[in-house]
Amino acid sequence: MSTAEETAGGEAQAWGEVTPDAARRLLIAAVEAFAERGYHATTTRDIAGRAGMSPAALYIHYKTKEELLHRISRIGHEKALEILRTAARREGSPTERLADAVSSFVRWHAGGRTTARVVQYELDSLGPDARAEILALRRQVDAEVRGIIEEGVRSGEFEVIDVHGTTLAVLSLCIDVARWFNVDGPRTPEEVGALYADLVLRMVGAGGEEARP
């Protein structure tokens, strides 16, 4: 089973680790509000109202609006890291593992596009300490993809002159899916994942059609 098959997409399946139920409802409401209005334009009253709760109830579970964003961002980045780490450490060639990593990462950004937009594009709204924690997770995400590409270069499967620049390009390509993907559009998350996996393998010079998914 590929990572893409193991990693269920979709917003409804997210946030199961957040308890109790009231805290989860508030977090989901915050994701929706931040994605729709932006972090700075969203008030705690907006979030509580979407969750069907009073503003006072929010402070029982989250001290500040930033604490909500921090938790959303941390959980999202930990999930992204899990997806890429699973792909990077599976059996198979660098070509197979890079294709799995990209297709799974894209599928997560498409299937959970509302969450992914907040996770990926609200980093600068965090305070210094929280931002530093998320940047550390981002460096781990970068390292997983870079490691696959470096291994492919060493084995002769990939032709890459600038590994760091190529890693950045691959991640940027995947992340941008959250910005434009439309659930009513012509492609499913799985189809976009397969397309992007093929594009990335071409980018790194993976040899031959037989090497591609």
Short mmCIF file of C-alpha atoms in Angstrom, two decimals, residues 4-74:
data_model
loop_
_atom_site.label_atom_id
_atom_site.label_comp_id
_atom_site.label_asym_id
_atom_site.label_seq_id
_atom_site.Cartn_x
_atom_site.Cartn_y
_atom_site.Cartn_z
CA ALA A 4 -1.18 8.00 -0.67
CA GLU A 5 -3.52 5.12 0.10
CA GLU A 6 -2.63 5.15 3.78
CA THR A 7 -3.03 8.91 4.16
CA ALA A 8 -6.72 9.72 4.07
CA GLY A 9 -7.47 13.11 2.61
CA GLY A 10 -10.41 15.33 3.41
CA GLU A 11 -11.22 17.88 6.07
CA ALA A 12 -13.74 15.75 7.96
CA GLN A 13 -11.15 13.17 8.97
CA ALA A 14 -8.77 15.72 10.49
CA TRP A 15 -8.36 16.82 14.09
CA GLY A 16 -9.33 13.53 15.74
CA GLU A 17 -6.40 14.01 18.12
CA VAL A 18 -7.92 17.21 19.54
CA THR A 19 -9.99 16.66 22.67
CA PRO A 20 -12.41 17.33 24.27
CA ASP A 21 -15.12 17.81 21.68
CA ALA A 22 -15.57 21.50 22.47
CA ALA A 23 -11.86 22.17 21.87
CA ARG A 24 -12.06 20.33 18.53
CA ARG A 25 -15.15 22.28 17.46
CA LEU A 26 -13.43 25.56 18.25
CA LEU A 27 -10.29 24.54 16.37
CA ILE A 28 -12.28 23.52 13.28
CA ALA A 29 -14.20 26.80 13.44
CA ALA A 30 -10.89 28.68 13.66
CA VAL A 31 -9.54 26.86 10.60
CA GLU A 32 -12.62 27.82 8.60
CA ALA A 33 -12.53 31.44 9.78
CA PHE A 34 -8.79 31.89 9.21
CA ALA A 35 -9.04 30.39 5.73
CA GLU A 36 -12.01 32.57 4.81
CA ARG A 37 -11.13 35.89 6.46
CA GLY A 38 -7.44 35.64 7.32
CA TYR A 39 -5.98 35.43 10.81
CA HIS A 40 -5.86 39.15 11.56
CA ALA A 41 -9.41 39.84 10.34
CA THR A 42 -10.85 37.02 12.46
CA THR A 43 -11.98 37.69 16.02
CA THR A 44 -12.45 35.25 18.87
CA ARG A 45 -16.15 36.11 18.67
CA ASP A 46 -16.17 34.96 15.02
CA ILE A 47 -14.60 31.65 16.00
CA ALA A 48 -16.91 31.03 18.96
CA GLY A 49 -19.96 31.90 16.87
CA ARG A 50 -19.00 29.40 14.16
CA ALA A 51 -18.60 26.74 16.83
CA GLY A 52 -22.01 27.58 18.34
CA MET A 53 -20.42 28.67 21.60
CA SER A 54 -20.02 31.85 23.60
CA PRO A 55 -16.76 33.86 23.43
CA ALA A 56 -16.21 33.10 27.10
CA ALA A 57 -16.30 29.36 26.36
CA LEU A 58 -13.39 29.70 23.94
CA TYR A 59 -11.05 30.87 26.71
CA ILE A 60 -11.68 27.70 28.68
CA HIS A 61 -9.76 25.78 26.00
CA TYR A 62 -7.50 28.38 24.36
CA LYS A 63 -5.94 31.36 26.10
CA THR A 64 -5.56 33.41 22.92
CA LYS A 65 -6.37 33.42 19.22
CA GLU A 66 -2.69 32.85 18.54
CA GLU A 67 -2.73 29.68 20.64
CA LEU A 68 -5.41 28.33 18.30
CA LEU A 69 -3.34 29.17 15.22
CA HIS A 70 -0.23 27.69 16.80
CA ARG A 71 -1.98 24.41 17.53
CA ILE A 72 -3.48 24.25 14.02
CA SER A 73 -0.09 24.94 12.50
CA ARG A 74 1.78 22.46 14.69
#
